[in-house]
CSV table of C-alpha atoms in Angstrom, one decimal:
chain,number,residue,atom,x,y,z
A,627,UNK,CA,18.6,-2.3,17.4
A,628,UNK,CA,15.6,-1.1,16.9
A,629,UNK,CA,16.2,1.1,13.9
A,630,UNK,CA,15.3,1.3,10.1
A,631,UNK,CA,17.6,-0.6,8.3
A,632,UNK,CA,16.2,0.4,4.6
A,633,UNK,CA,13.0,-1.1,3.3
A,634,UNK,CA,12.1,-3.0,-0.1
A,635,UNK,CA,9.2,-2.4,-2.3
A,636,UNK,CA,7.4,-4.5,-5.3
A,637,UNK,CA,5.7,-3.5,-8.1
A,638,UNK,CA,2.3,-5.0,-8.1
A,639,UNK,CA,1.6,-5.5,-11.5
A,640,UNK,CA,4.7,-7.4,-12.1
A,641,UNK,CA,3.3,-9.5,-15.5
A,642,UNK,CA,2.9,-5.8,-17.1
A,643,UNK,CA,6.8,-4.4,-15.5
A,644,UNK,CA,8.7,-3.0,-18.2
A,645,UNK,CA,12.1,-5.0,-18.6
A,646,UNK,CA,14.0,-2.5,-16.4
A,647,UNK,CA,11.9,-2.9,-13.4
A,648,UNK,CA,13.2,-5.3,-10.9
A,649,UNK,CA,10.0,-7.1,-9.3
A,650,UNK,CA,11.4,-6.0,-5.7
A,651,UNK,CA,13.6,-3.1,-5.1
A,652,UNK,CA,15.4,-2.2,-2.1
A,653,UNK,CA,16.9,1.2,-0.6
A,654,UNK,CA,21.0,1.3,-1.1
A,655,UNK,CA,22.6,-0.3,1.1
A,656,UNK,CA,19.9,-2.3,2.3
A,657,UNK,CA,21.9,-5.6,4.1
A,658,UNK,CA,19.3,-8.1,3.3
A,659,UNK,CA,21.8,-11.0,2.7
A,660,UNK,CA,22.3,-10.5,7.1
A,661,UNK,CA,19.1,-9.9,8.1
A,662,UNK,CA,15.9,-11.2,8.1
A,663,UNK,CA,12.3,-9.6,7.7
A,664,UNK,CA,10.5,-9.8,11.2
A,665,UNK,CA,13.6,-11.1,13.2
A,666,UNK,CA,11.9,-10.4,16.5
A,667,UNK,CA,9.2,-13.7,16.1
A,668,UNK,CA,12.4,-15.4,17.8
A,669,UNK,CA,10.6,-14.4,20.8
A,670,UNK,CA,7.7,-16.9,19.8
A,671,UNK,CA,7.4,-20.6,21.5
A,672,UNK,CA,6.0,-21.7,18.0
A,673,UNK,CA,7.9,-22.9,15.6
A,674,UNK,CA,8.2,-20.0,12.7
A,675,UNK,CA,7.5,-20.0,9.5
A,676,UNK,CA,10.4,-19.1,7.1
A,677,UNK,CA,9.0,-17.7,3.5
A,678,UNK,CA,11.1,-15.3,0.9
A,679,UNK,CA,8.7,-12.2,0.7
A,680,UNK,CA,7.9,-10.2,3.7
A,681,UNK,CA,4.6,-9.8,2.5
A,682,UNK,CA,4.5,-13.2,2.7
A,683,UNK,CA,4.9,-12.3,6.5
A,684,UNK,CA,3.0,-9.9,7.0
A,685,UNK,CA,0.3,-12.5,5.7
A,686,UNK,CA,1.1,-14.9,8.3
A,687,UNK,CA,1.5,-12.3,10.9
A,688,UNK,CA,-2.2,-11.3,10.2
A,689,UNK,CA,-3.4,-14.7,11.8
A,690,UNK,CA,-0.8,-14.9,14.6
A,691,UNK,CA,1.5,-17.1,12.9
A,692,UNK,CA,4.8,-16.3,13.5
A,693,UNK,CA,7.1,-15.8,10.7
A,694,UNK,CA,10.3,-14.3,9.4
A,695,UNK,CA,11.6,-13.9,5.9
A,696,UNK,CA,14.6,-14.5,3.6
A,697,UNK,CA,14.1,-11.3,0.7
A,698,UNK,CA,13.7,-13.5,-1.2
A,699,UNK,CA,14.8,-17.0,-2.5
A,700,UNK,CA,18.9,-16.6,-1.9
A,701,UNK,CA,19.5,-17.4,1.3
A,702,UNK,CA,23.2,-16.2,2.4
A,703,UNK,CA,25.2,-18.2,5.2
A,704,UNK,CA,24.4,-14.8,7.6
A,705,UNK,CA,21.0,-16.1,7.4
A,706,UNK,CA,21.1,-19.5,8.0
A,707,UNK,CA,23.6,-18.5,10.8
A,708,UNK,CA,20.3,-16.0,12.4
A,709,UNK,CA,17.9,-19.0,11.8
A,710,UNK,CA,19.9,-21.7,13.6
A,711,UNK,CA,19.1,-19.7,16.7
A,712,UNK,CA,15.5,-20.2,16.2
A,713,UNK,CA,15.4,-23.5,18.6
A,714,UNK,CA,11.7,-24.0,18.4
A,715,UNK,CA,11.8,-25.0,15.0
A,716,UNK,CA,10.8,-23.4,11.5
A,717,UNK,CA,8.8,-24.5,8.9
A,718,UNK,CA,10.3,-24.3,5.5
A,719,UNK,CA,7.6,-22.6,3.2
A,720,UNK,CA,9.1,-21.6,-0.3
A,721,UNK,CA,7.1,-20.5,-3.6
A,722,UNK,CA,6.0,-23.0,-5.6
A,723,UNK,CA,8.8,-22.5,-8.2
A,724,UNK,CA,12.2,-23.2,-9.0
A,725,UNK,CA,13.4,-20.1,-6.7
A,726,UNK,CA,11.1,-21.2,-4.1
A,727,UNK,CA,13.3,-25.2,-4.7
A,728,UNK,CA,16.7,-23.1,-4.9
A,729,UNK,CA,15.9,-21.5,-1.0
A,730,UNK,CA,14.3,-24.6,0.5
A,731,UNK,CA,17.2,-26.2,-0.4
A,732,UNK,CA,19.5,-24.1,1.1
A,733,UNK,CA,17.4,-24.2,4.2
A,734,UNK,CA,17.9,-27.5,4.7
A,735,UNK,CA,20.9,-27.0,6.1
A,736,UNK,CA,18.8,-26.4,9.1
A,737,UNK,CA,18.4,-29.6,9.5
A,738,UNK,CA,21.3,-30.5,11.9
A,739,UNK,CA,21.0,-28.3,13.9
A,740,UNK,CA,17.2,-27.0,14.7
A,741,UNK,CA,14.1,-29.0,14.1
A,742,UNK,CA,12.9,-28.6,10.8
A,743,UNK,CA,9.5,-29.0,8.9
A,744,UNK,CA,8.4,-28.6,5.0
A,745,UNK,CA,5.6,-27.4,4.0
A,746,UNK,CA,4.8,-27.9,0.2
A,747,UNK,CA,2.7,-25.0,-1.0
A,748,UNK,CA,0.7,-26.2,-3.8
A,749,UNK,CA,-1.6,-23.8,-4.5
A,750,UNK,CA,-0.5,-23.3,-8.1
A,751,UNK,CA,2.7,-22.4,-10.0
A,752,UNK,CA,4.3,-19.8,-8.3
A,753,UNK,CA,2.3,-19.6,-5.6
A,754,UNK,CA,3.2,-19.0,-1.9
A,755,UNK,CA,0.7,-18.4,1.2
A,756,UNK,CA,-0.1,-14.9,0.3
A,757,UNK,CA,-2.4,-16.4,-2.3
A,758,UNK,CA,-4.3,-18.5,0.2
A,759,UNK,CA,-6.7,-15.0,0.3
A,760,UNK,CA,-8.2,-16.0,-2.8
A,761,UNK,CA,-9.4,-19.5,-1.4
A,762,UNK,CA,-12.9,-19.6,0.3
A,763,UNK,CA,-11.3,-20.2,3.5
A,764,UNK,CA,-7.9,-19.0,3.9
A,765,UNK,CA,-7.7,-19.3,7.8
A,766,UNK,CA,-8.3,-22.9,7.4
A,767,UNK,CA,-6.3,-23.8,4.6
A,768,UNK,CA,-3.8,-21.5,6.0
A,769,UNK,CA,-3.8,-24.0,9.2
A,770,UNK,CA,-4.1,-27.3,6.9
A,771,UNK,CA,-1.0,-26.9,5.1
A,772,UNK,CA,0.8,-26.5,8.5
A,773,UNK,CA,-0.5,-28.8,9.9
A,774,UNK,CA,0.4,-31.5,6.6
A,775,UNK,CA,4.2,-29.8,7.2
A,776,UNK,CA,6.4,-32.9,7.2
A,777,UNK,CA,9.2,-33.0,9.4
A,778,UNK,CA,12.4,-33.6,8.7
């Protein structure tokens, strides 16, 4: 508890990576498959918002929205497992690509056991709510799409 588990980085300019360059990396023996980033918003009475980059989070957490992620889109069974205990709710936020489809739909499994909301990112193709910065108002848009979230 408490302790540094291993970390993960990204390479920024990912469209330039050479071929041998993952796009995230993380330390050896990182257990991301039975964690998730930001487990302690299970403390929050909102419901959180579940992404794939902890960036992502650390987004979200920047306007006091609670939030955990998966590292990315391939969600294990440990995960879904730490998530079901999260009986406020989540919101279901993928990318906006066929990763982002692969985790939401995983997630789903949520369903029968939590109360679970979507929320459809569509701020273009590949997109997730890390690029709401570049919108003239990211606070309100940020609020707007969780606001449209459609339960489930």
């Amino acid at each position: 508890k408490d302790q540094l588990t291993g970390y993960q980085s990204r390479w920024l300019d990912y469209p330039d990576t050479p071929d041998w360059v993952p796009k995230y990396s993380s330390t050896v023996g990182f257990p991301k498959s039975t964690s998730l980033f930001n487990w302690f918003a299970i403390c929050e009475d909102d419901p959180i918002v579940i992404v794939e980059a902890p960036l992502t989070v650390l987004f979200l957490e920047s306007w006091d929205v609670p939030a955990m992620a998966t590292f990315g889109a391939t969600v294990s069974e440990a995960q879904i497992d730490l998530l079901k205990h999260c009986e406020q709710g989540v919101i279901i936020a993928p990318d906006n690509d066929a990763a982002g489809v692969k985790c939401c739909e995983t997630l789903l499994d949520l369903v029968e056991v939590i109360p679970v909301r979507l929320c459809d990112v569509v701020i273009g193709d590949g997109a997730d709510f890390g690029d709401l910065w570049n919108t003239g108002d990211p606070y309100t848009e940020l609020h707007r799409y969780l606001h449209e979230a459609v339960e489930l």
